[in-house]
C-alpha atoms as a PDB file:
ATOM      1  CA  MET A   1     102.430  10.922 106.831  1.00  0.00           C
ATOM      2  CA  ALA A   2     106.079  10.618 108.085  1.00  0.00           C
ATOM      3  CA  ASN A   3     105.408   8.025 110.707  1.00  0.00           C
ATOM      4  CA  GLN A   4     103.683   5.708 108.141  1.00  0.00           C
ATOM      5  CA  ALA A   5     107.011   5.589 106.331  1.00  0.00           C
ATOM      6  CA  LEU A   6     108.980   4.266 109.361  1.00  0.00           C
ATOM      7  CA  ASN A   7     109.699   0.654 109.765  1.00  0.00           C
ATOM      8  CA  LYS A   8     107.888  -0.428 112.928  1.00  0.00           C
ATOM      9  CA  ASN A   9     111.270  -1.703 114.407  1.00  0.00           C
ATOM     10  CA  SER A  10     113.188   1.581 113.552  1.00  0.00           C
ATOM     11  CA  THR A  11     112.295   3.037 116.961  1.00  0.00           C
ATOM     12  CA  LYS A  12     115.054   0.943 118.525  1.00  0.00           C
ATOM     13  CA  LYS A  13     118.484   2.267 118.206  1.00  0.00           C
ATOM     14  CA  SER A  14     121.005  -0.328 117.186  1.00  0.00           C
ATOM     15  CA  PRO A  15     122.474  -2.194 120.303  1.00  0.00           C
ATOM     16  CA  LYS A  16     126.061  -0.956 119.504  1.00  0.00           C
ATOM     17  CA  ASP A  17     125.209   2.625 119.334  1.00  0.00           C
ATOM     18  CA  LYS A  18     122.907   2.454 122.512  1.00  0.00           C
ATOM     19  CA  ASP A  19     125.783   0.544 124.409  1.00  0.00           C
ATOM     20  CA  ILE A  20     128.223   3.171 123.333  1.00  0.00           C
ATOM     21  CA  VAL A  21     126.028   6.032 124.800  1.00  0.00           C
ATOM     22  CA  ARG A  22     125.182   4.277 127.846  1.00  0.00           C
ATOM     23  CA  ASP A  23     128.844   3.284 128.639  1.00  0.00           C
ATOM     24  CA  TYR A  24     130.036   6.905 127.895  1.00  0.00           C
ATOM     25  CA  PHE A  25     127.444   8.371 130.457  1.00  0.00           C
ATOM     26  CA  ASN A  26     128.320   5.951 133.005  1.00  0.00           C
ATOM     27  CA  SER A  27     132.163   6.375 132.863  1.00  0.00           C
ATOM     28  CA  THR A  28     134.097   9.346 131.381  1.00  0.00           C
ATOM     29  CA  GLY A  29     131.072  11.205 130.173  1.00  0.00           C
ATOM     30  CA  PHE A  30     129.261  11.131 133.560  1.00  0.00           C
ATOM     31  CA  ASP A  31     131.877  13.032 135.299  1.00  0.00           C
ATOM     32  CA  ARG A  32     132.285  15.636 132.561  1.00  0.00           C
ATOM     33  CA  TRP A  33     128.492  16.105 132.218  1.00  0.00           C
ATOM     34  CA  ARG A  34     127.859  15.950 135.903  1.00  0.00           C
ATOM     35  CA  ARG A  35     130.294  19.086 136.178  1.00  0.00           C
ATOM     36  CA  ILE A  36     128.512  20.736 133.247  1.00  0.00           C
ATOM     37  CA  TYR A  37     125.027  20.338 134.634  1.00  0.00           C
ATOM     38  CA  GLY A  38     126.147  21.339 138.104  1.00  0.00           C
ATOM     39  CA  GLU A  39     126.904  24.708 139.706  1.00  0.00           C
ATOM     40  CA  GLY A  40     130.422  24.225 140.819  1.00  0.00           C
ATOM     41  CA  GLY A  41     133.600  25.990 139.817  1.00  0.00           C
ATOM     42  CA  ASP A  42     135.591  22.726 138.810  1.00  0.00           C
ATOM     43  CA  VAL A  43     134.896  23.236 135.166  1.00  0.00           C
ATOM     44  CA  ASN A  44     137.291  24.416 132.350  1.00  0.00           C
ATOM     45  CA  ARG A  45     136.415  27.168 129.933  1.00  0.00           C
ATOM     46  CA  VAL A  46     134.720  24.986 127.463  1.00  0.00           C
ATOM     47  CA  GLN A  47     132.634  23.284 130.047  1.00  0.00           C
ATOM     48  CA  LEU A  48     131.604  26.423 131.559  1.00  0.00           C
ATOM     49  CA  ASP A  49     130.604  27.667 128.064  1.00  0.00           C
ATOM     50  CA  ILE A  50     128.450  24.485 127.353  1.00  0.00           C
ATOM     51  CA  ARG A  51     126.957  24.807 130.753  1.00  0.00           C
ATOM     52  CA  THR A  52     125.861  28.259 130.193  1.00  0.00           C
ATOM     53  CA  GLY A  53     124.371  27.373 126.847  1.00  0.00           C
ATOM     54  CA  HIS A  54     122.467  24.491 128.149  1.00  0.00           C
ATOM     55  CA  GLN A  55     121.144  26.296 130.991  1.00  0.00           C
ATOM     56  CA  GLN A  56     119.748  29.003 128.540  1.00  0.00           C
ATOM     57  CA  THR A  57     117.888  26.188 126.845  1.00  0.00           C
ATOM     58  CA  VAL A  58     116.460  24.943 129.955  1.00  0.00           C
ATOM     59  CA  ASP A  59     115.553  28.360 131.012  1.00  0.00           C
ATOM     60  CA  TYR A  60     113.633  28.776 127.759  1.00  0.00           C
ATOM     61  CA  VAL A  61     111.542  25.837 128.506  1.00  0.00           C
ATOM     62  CA  LEU A  62     110.836  26.932 132.151  1.00  0.00           C
ATOM     63  CA  GLY A  63     109.829  30.403 130.925  1.00  0.00           C
ATOM     64  CA  TRP A  64     107.297  29.036 128.493  1.00  0.00           C
ATOM     65  CA  PHE A  65     105.682  27.168 131.425  1.00  0.00           C
ATOM     66  CA  LYS A  66     105.764  30.242 133.662  1.00  0.00           C
ATOM     67  CA  ASN A  67     104.311  32.331 130.902  1.00  0.00           C
ATOM     68  CA  ASP A  68     101.550  29.893 130.251  1.00  0.00           C
ATOM     69  CA  LYS A  69     100.961  29.225 133.934  1.00  0.00           C
ATOM     70  CA  ASN A  70     100.083  25.836 133.286  1.00  0.00           C
ATOM     71  CA  ALA A  71     102.659  23.786 135.273  1.00  0.00           C
ATOM     72  CA  VAL A  72     100.501  22.713 138.329  1.00  0.00           C
ATOM     73  CA  GLY A  73      99.281  19.239 137.774  1.00  0.00           C
ATOM     74  CA  HIS A  74     100.795  19.171 134.308  1.00  0.00           C
ATOM     75  CA  THR A  75     102.142  15.632 133.360  1.00  0.00           C
ATOM     76  CA  ILE A  76     105.581  15.590 131.871  1.00  0.00           C
ATOM     77  CA  CYS A  77     108.088  13.186 130.560  1.00  0.00           C
ATOM     78  CA  ASP A  78     111.573  14.396 130.566  1.00  0.00           C
ATOM     79  CA  ALA A  79     113.210  12.130 128.072  1.00  0.00           C
ATOM     80  CA  GLY A  80     117.010  12.048 128.610  1.00  0.00           C
ATOM     81  CA  CYS A  81     116.903  14.026 131.814  1.00  0.00           C
ATOM     82  CA  GLY A  82     120.488  13.954 132.758  1.00  0.00           C
ATOM     83  CA  THR A  83     121.003  14.899 136.118  1.00  0.00           C
ATOM     84  CA  GLY A  84     117.542  16.643 136.546  1.00  0.00           C
ATOM     85  CA  SER A  85     118.380  20.262 135.618  1.00  0.00           C
ATOM     86  CA  LEU A  86     114.995  20.551 133.998  1.00  0.00           C
ATOM     87  CA  SER A  87     112.976  17.953 135.753  1.00  0.00           C
ATOM     88  CA  ILE A  88     113.629  19.185 139.184  1.00  0.00           C
ATOM     89  CA  PRO A  89     112.661  22.775 138.534  1.00  0.00           C
ATOM     90  CA  LEU A  90     109.745  21.649 136.633  1.00  0.00           C
ATOM     91  CA  ALA A  91     108.503  19.494 139.654  1.00  0.00           C
ATOM     92  CA  GLU A  92     109.131  22.455 141.968  1.00  0.00           C
ATOM     93  CA  MET A  93     106.666  24.407 139.831  1.00  0.00           C
ATOM     94  CA  GLY A  94     104.003  21.830 140.664  1.00  0.00           C
ATOM     95  CA  ALA A  95     104.249  19.647 137.413  1.00  0.00           C
ATOM     96  CA  LYS A  96     104.164  15.911 137.814  1.00  0.00           C
ATOM     97  CA  VAL A  97     107.367  14.922 136.269  1.00  0.00           C
ATOM     98  CA  TYR A  98     108.523  11.429 134.966  1.00  0.00           C
ATOM     99  CA  ALA A  99     112.427  11.718 134.251  1.00  0.00           C
ATOM    100  CA  SER A 100     114.194   9.003 132.534  1.00  0.00           C
ATOM    101  CA  ASP A 101     117.757   8.740 131.276  1.00  0.00           C
ATOM    102  CA  ILE A 102     119.837   5.830 129.740  1.00  0.00           C
ATOM    103  CA  SER A 103     122.765   6.418 132.287  1.00  0.00           C
ATOM    104  CA  GLU A 104     122.144   4.804 135.676  1.00  0.00           C
ATOM    105  CA  LYS A 105     124.840   7.245 137.072  1.00  0.00           C
ATOM    106  CA  MET A 106     122.985  10.237 135.679  1.00  0.00           C
ATOM    107  CA  VAL A 107     119.670   9.056 137.213  1.00  0.00           C
ATOM    108  CA  GLY A 108     121.396   8.435 140.724  1.00  0.00           C
ATOM    109  CA  GLU A 109     122.702  12.059 140.464  1.00  0.00           C
ATOM    110  CA  GLY A 110     119.305  13.428 139.687  1.00  0.00           C
ATOM    111  CA  LYS A 111     117.823  11.688 142.610  1.00  0.00           C
ATOM    112  CA  SER A 112     120.380  13.001 144.973  1.00  0.00           C
ATOM    113  CA  ARG A 113     119.704  16.538 143.744  1.00  0.00           C
ATOM    114  CA  ALA A 114     115.900  16.395 144.033  1.00  0.00           C
ATOM    115  CA  THR A 115     114.410  17.732 147.307  1.00  0.00           C
ATOM    116  CA  ASP A 116     111.029  15.784 146.846  1.00  0.00           C
ATOM    117  CA  PRO A 117     111.740  11.839 146.762  1.00  0.00           C
ATOM    118  CA  GLU A 118     108.533  11.327 144.855  1.00  0.00           C
ATOM    119  CA  ASN A 119     108.591  14.032 142.215  1.00  0.00           C
ATOM    120  CA  PRO A 120     110.266  13.834 139.787  1.00  0.00           C
ATOM    121  CA  VAL A 121     110.073  10.108 139.436  1.00  0.00           C
ATOM    122  CA  PHE A 122     113.428   8.972 138.116  1.00  0.00           C
ATOM    123  CA  GLU A 123     114.085   5.690 136.022  1.00  0.00           C
ATOM    124  CA  VAL A 124     116.793   4.339 134.144  1.00  0.00           C
ATOM    125  CA  LYS A 125     115.455   3.837 130.593  1.00  0.00           C
ATOM    126  CA  ASP A 126     116.577   4.640 126.925  1.00  0.00           C
ATOM    127  CA  LEU A 127     114.262   6.728 124.565  1.00  0.00           C
ATOM    128  CA  ALA A 128     112.915   3.727 122.686  1.00  0.00           C
ATOM    129  CA  SER A 129     111.682   1.999 125.838  1.00  0.00           C
ATOM    130  CA  LEU A 130     109.587   4.776 127.055  1.00  0.00           C
ATOM    131  CA  SER A 131     105.793   4.201 127.337  1.00  0.00           C
ATOM    132  CA  GLY A 132     102.672   5.891 128.736  1.00  0.00           C
ATOM    133  CA  GLU A 133     100.893   9.112 128.082  1.00  0.00           C
ATOM    134  CA  TYR A 134     101.823  12.789 129.109  1.00  0.00           C
ATOM    135  CA  ASP A 135     100.500  16.152 128.496  1.00  0.00           C
ATOM    136  CA  THR A 136     103.959  17.184 127.473  1.00  0.00           C
ATOM    137  CA  VAL A 137     107.079  15.241 126.369  1.00  0.00           C
ATOM    138  CA  ILE A 138     110.508  16.995 126.456  1.00  0.00           C
ATOM    139  CA  CYS A 139     113.708  15.853 125.086  1.00  0.00           C
ATOM    140  CA  LEU A 140     116.638  18.238 125.426  1.00  0.00           C
ATOM    141  CA  ASP A 141     120.039  17.862 123.846  1.00  0.00           C
ATOM    142  CA  VAL A 142     119.589  14.112 123.202  1.00  0.00           C
ATOM    143  CA  LEU A 143     119.125  13.804 119.528  1.00  0.00           C
ATOM    144  CA  ILE A 144     122.646  14.726 119.058  1.00  0.00           C
ATOM    145  CA  HIS A 145     123.361  11.020 119.778  1.00  0.00           C
ATOM    146  CA  TYR A 146     120.914   9.701 117.033  1.00  0.00           C
ATOM    147  CA  PRO A 147     121.825   9.889 113.151  1.00  0.00           C
ATOM    148  CA  ASP A 148     118.930  11.128 110.895  1.00  0.00           C
ATOM    149  CA  GLN A 149     117.072   7.901 110.466  1.00  0.00           C
ATOM    150  CA  ASP A 150     117.035   6.921 114.081  1.00  0.00           C
ATOM    151  CA  SER A 151     116.249  10.560 115.181  1.00  0.00           C
ATOM    152  CA  GLU A 152     113.176  10.654 113.014  1.00  0.00           C
ATOM    153  CA  ALA A 153     112.040   7.456 114.327  1.00  0.00           C
ATOM    154  CA  MET A 154     112.640   8.532 117.767  1.00  0.00           C
ATOM    155  CA  ILE A 155     110.781  11.668 117.361  1.00  0.00           C
ATOM    156  CA  ALA A 156     107.781   9.817 116.147  1.00  0.00           C
ATOM    157  CA  HIS A 157     107.835   7.520 119.263  1.00  0.00           C
ATOM    158  CA  LEU A 158     108.236  10.406 121.615  1.00  0.00           C
ATOM    159  CA  ALA A 159     105.315  12.115 119.709  1.00  0.00           C
ATOM    160  CA  SER A 160     103.218   9.151 120.466  1.00  0.00           C
ATOM    161  CA  LEU A 161     103.530   9.584 124.083  1.00  0.00           C
ATOM    162  CA  ALA A 162     102.544  13.278 124.076  1.00  0.00           C
ATOM    163  CA  LYS A 163      98.892  14.237 124.607  1.00  0.00           C
ATOM    164  CA  SER A 164      99.401  17.852 123.593  1.00  0.00           C
ATOM    165  CA  ARG A 165     102.760  18.943 123.261  1.00  0.00           C
ATOM    166  CA  LEU A 166     106.341  17.732 122.302  1.00  0.00           C
ATOM    167  CA  ILE A 167     109.408  19.972 123.106  1.00  0.00           C
ATOM    168  CA  LEU A 168     112.788  19.085 121.253  1.00  0.00           C
ATOM    169  CA  SER A 169     116.217  20.666 121.007  1.00  0.00           C
ATOM    170  CA  PHE A 170     118.857  19.609 118.740  1.00  0.00           C
ATOM    171  CA  ALA A 171     122.083  20.695 116.979  1.00  0.00           C
ATOM    172  CA  PRO A 172     121.057  22.457 113.893  1.00  0.00           C
ATOM    173  CA  LYS A 173     122.930  21.205 110.542  1.00  0.00           C
ATOM    174  CA  ASN A 174     124.178  24.134 108.492  1.00  0.00           C
ATOM    175  CA  PRO A 175     127.532  24.651 106.776  1.00  0.00           C
ATOM    176  CA  TYR A 176     128.865  26.761 109.609  1.00  0.00           C
ATOM    177  CA  TYR A 177     128.117  24.278 112.330  1.00  0.00           C
ATOM    178  CA  VAL A 178     129.201  21.334 110.152  1.00  0.00           C
ATOM    179  CA  LEU A 179     132.602  23.109 109.878  1.00  0.00           C
ATOM    180  CA  MET A 180     132.682  23.739 113.666  1.00  0.00           C
ATOM    181  CA  LYS A 181     132.000  20.122 114.352  1.00  0.00           C
ATOM    182  CA  LYS A 182     134.698  18.937 112.048  1.00  0.00           C
ATOM    183  CA  VAL A 183     137.198  21.319 113.843  1.00  0.00           C
ATOM    184  CA  GLY A 184     136.002  20.154 117.151  1.00  0.00           C
ATOM    185  CA  ASP A 185     136.445  16.375 116.083  1.00  0.00           C
ATOM    186  CA  MET A 186     140.127  16.943 115.309  1.00  0.00           C
ATOM    187  CA  VAL A 187     140.646  18.146 118.979  1.00  0.00           C
ATOM    188  CA  PRO A 188     141.492  15.057 121.128  1.00  0.00           C
ATOM    189  CA  GLY A 189     139.912  14.421 124.524  1.00  0.00           C
ATOM    190  CA  PRO A 190     139.211  11.413 126.641  1.00  0.00           C
ATOM    191  CA  SER A 191     135.929  12.615 127.870  1.00  0.00           C
ATOM    192  CA  LYS A 192     134.439  13.658 124.346  1.00  0.00           C
ATOM    193  CA  ALA A 193     131.195  11.814 123.233  1.00  0.00           C
ATOM    194  CA  THR A 194     132.039   9.187 120.648  1.00  0.00           C
ATOM    195  CA  ARG A 195     129.381  10.244 118.179  1.00  0.00           C
ATOM    196  CA  ALA A 196     127.680  13.685 117.650  1.00  0.00           C
ATOM    197  CA  TYR A 197     125.013  14.179 114.962  1.00  0.00           C
ATOM    198  CA  LEU A 198     123.726  17.447 113.529  1.00  0.00           C
ATOM    199  CA  HIS A 199     120.037  17.651 112.065  1.00  0.00           C
ATOM    200  CA  LYS A 200     118.573  20.004 109.407  1.00  0.00           C
ATOM    201  CA  GLU A 201     115.767  21.994 111.070  1.00  0.00           C
ATOM    202  CA  SER A 202     113.657  21.515 107.977  1.00  0.00           C
ATOM    203  CA  ASP A 203     113.896  17.800 108.525  1.00  0.00           C
ATOM    204  CA  VAL A 204     112.850  17.961 111.990  1.00  0.00           C
ATOM    205  CA  ARG A 205     109.857  20.158 111.060  1.00  0.00           C
ATOM    206  CA  ARG A 206     108.911  17.879 108.305  1.00  0.00           C
ATOM    207  CA  VAL A 207     108.542  14.814 110.665  1.00  0.00           C
ATOM    208  CA  LEU A 208     106.744  16.784 113.105  1.00  0.00           C
ATOM    209  CA  GLU A 209     104.066  18.210 110.668  1.00  0.00           C
ATOM    210  CA  GLY A 210     103.787  14.637 109.337  1.00  0.00           C
ATOM    211  CA  LEU A 211     102.915  13.456 112.767  1.00  0.00           C
ATOM    212  CA  GLY A 212     100.171  16.052 113.031  1.00  0.00           C
ATOM    213  CA  PHE A 213     102.076  18.714 115.007  1.00  0.00           C
ATOM    214  CA  LYS A 214     102.532  22.517 114.401  1.00  0.00           C
ATOM    215  CA  ILE A 215     105.480  24.760 115.750  1.00  0.00           C
ATOM    216  CA  LYS A 216     104.055  27.078 118.161  1.00  0.00           C
ATOM    217  CA  ARG A 217     107.294  28.677 119.630  1.00  0.00           C
ATOM    218  CA  LYS A 218     111.039  28.399 119.072  1.00  0.00           C
ATOM    219  CA  GLU A 219     114.367  29.427 120.340  1.00  0.00           C
ATOM    220  CA  PHE A 220     117.951  29.348 119.469  1.00  0.00           C
ATOM    221  CA  THR A 221     120.853  29.197 121.817  1.00  0.00           C
ATOM    222  CA  ALA A 222     124.477  29.780 120.496  1.00  0.00           C
ATOM    223  CA  THR A 223     127.711  30.118 122.630  1.00  0.00           C
ATOM    224  CA  SER A 224     131.068  29.581 121.593  1.00  0.00           C
ATOM    225  CA  PHE A 225     130.853  25.671 121.960  1.00  0.00           C
ATOM    226  CA  TYR A 226     127.087  25.120 122.238  1.00  0.00           C
ATOM    227  CA  PHE A 227     124.393  25.518 119.772  1.00  0.00           C
ATOM    228  CA  SER A 228     120.908  24.288 119.787  1.00  0.00           C
ATOM    229  CA  ARG A 229     117.567  24.863 118.174  1.00  0.00           C
ATOM    230  CA  LEU A 230     114.573  24.520 120.567  1.00  0.00           C
ATOM    231  CA  LEU A 231     111.055  23.731 119.184  1.00  0.00           C
ATOM    232  CA  GLU A 232     107.689  23.646 120.786  1.00  0.00           C
ATOM    233  CA  ALA A 233     105.258  21.457 118.809  1.00  0.00           C
ATOM    234  CA  VAL A 234     101.665  21.209 119.614  1.00  0.00           C
ATOM    235  CA  ARG A 235      99.055  18.777 118.125  1.00  0.00           C
ATOM    236  CA  ASN A 236      96.821  20.293 115.209  1.00  0.00           C
END
């Protein structure tokens, strides 16, 4: 089993990495991603492209809930909720949503956008600190901040919170996207994330299967500057 091979302390991201991500999304990163996750026109071409891609991934998840007609009363943990682009519409569909993010500014923005002060419930927390039990745990576009070893441990931790389903998205690792990342890393920019990690889909599937999950549905989003594999894993 994949989770049996994980050190019991490996679900904790190193303080240095965690602090880097937290500081980024509470400073230059917050302004950049608040605009990307928003609806205003104050974005450049790249940011608009990423907004389009991220929203497509969000829409896939919302579409799954709509097709299954099981949102009402469903308990959901949106791990790494950002400004609430998924949490808020899920709550409006009738789900009971707990939304967390490592960034205090992101959580504050999510609260300000929500129409119901009690649903979603927003809280500042990193992934490793999450606890509880939910029908579905969702983690979109967050694993890009975790290297392979940490991401596998984090998937195992998130799976332990999910009673029936785990939904993940990640930037897939293949020769083409590795090259794109290298090119992107060469372009300077004060608001770029400090680190970005790609993950092999086969590795993510291996971890999920080792944890007793099987893939039910999947989607892929690719725009000029955004690429993301979305997997829905359900317990066997």
